[in-house]
XYZ file of C-alpha atoms in Angstrom:
115
model
C 11.600 1.967 -15.252
C 8.453 1.024 -13.185
C 5.144 2.794 -13.226
C 2.696 2.142 -10.338
C -0.990 2.738 -10.794
C -3.080 2.788 -7.707
C -6.815 2.174 -7.262
C -9.459 1.424 -4.636
C -9.437 4.492 -2.447
C -12.524 6.418 -1.426
C -14.915 7.308 1.360
C -16.098 4.620 3.772
C -17.878 4.582 7.044
C -16.162 3.443 10.303
C -16.065 -0.324 10.436
C -16.174 -0.644 6.724
C -13.692 -2.137 4.283
C -11.670 -1.102 1.301
C -9.275 -2.948 -0.945
C -6.442 -0.958 -2.505
C -4.592 -2.207 -5.549
C -1.248 -1.123 -7.001
C -0.173 -2.459 -10.361
C 3.357 -2.157 -11.635
C 3.849 -1.755 -15.366
C 6.738 -1.599 -17.717
C 9.126 -3.916 -19.355
C 9.673 -7.461 -18.241
C 11.182 -7.397 -14.760
C 11.048 -9.000 -11.272
C 10.146 -6.660 -8.373
C 11.586 -7.325 -4.948
C 9.739 -5.769 -2.091
C 6.430 -4.017 -2.308
C 4.330 -2.164 0.260
C 2.185 0.661 1.459
C 2.806 3.869 3.306
C 0.323 6.384 4.400
C 0.346 10.039 5.410
C -2.326 11.735 7.400
C -2.773 15.504 7.606
C 0.036 17.033 9.807
C 1.820 13.760 10.139
C 4.932 12.056 8.687
C 4.582 9.331 6.124
C 4.356 6.065 7.999
C 4.945 2.473 6.845
C 1.716 0.469 6.869
C 2.755 -2.897 5.524
C 5.345 -4.522 3.331
C 5.680 -7.819 1.537
C 8.762 -9.504 0.062
C 9.067 -11.304 -3.213
C 8.759 -14.562 -1.274
C 5.558 -13.502 0.537
C 6.920 -12.553 3.950
C 4.875 -9.689 5.467
C 5.021 -7.196 8.375
C 2.645 -4.535 9.555
C 2.481 -1.424 11.681
C 1.151 -2.122 15.040
C -1.781 0.206 14.423
C -3.120 -2.064 11.631
C -2.235 -5.543 12.709
C -5.321 -7.781 12.625
C -7.257 -5.433 10.456
C -5.086 -4.955 7.329
C -3.758 -7.700 5.025
C -1.141 -7.148 2.353
C -0.764 -9.581 -0.462
C 0.698 -9.730 -3.962
C 0.077 -11.417 -7.301
C 3.486 -11.780 -8.923
C 1.976 -12.809 -12.225
C 0.183 -9.472 -12.413
C 2.904 -7.450 -10.638
C 0.245 -6.175 -8.321
C 0.207 -5.579 -4.582
C -2.995 -5.310 -2.565
C -4.001 -3.919 0.758
C -7.169 -5.304 2.236
C -8.393 -2.913 4.934
C -11.027 -4.118 7.350
C -12.586 -2.580 10.420
C -11.567 0.887 9.243
C -11.370 3.696 11.753
C -11.295 7.513 11.367
C -7.693 7.534 12.244
C -6.968 5.391 9.138
C -7.831 8.406 7.100
C -4.798 9.310 4.984
C -3.301 9.297 1.545
C -2.011 5.809 0.855
C 1.117 5.377 -1.244
C 2.260 2.042 -2.661
C 5.882 1.359 -3.498
C 7.927 -1.151 -5.367
C 11.641 -1.819 -5.062
C 13.432 -2.727 -8.321
C 17.124 -2.661 -9.117
C 18.067 -0.714 -6.030
C 15.481 1.946 -6.699
C 12.141 2.662 -5.007
C 9.207 3.566 -7.182
C 6.120 5.190 -5.841
C 2.484 5.400 -6.771
C 0.810 8.777 -6.978
C -1.282 8.086 -3.850
C -4.963 7.422 -3.243
C -7.176 9.099 -0.648
C -8.804 6.924 1.960
C -11.359 8.715 4.116
C -13.130 7.023 7.032
C -16.037 9.107 8.226
C -19.645 8.721 9.253
């Protein structure tokens, strides 16, 4: 069983930055892929970024060049560094972790980009 605890969301002005963290806790284990989805009001949940256990990454076109996903395997934590934030980035951000053929989700953290 994996529990994901998210932090780092909040209100930021356009052009600002936020760093989201998602820490996986539980018994001793090795997580495979981790990543982030987001869901804006009235829209479907959309994949933002993912990272494999080996460090390979991919991003949604809308965030390429602005967001960076990384992970610290020793801490079982995945991060999302968000720079150059835009109002259209406003959404609830959900982290996930894949472990033993199951996908575990964080509770979500609100990111609001507004002046």
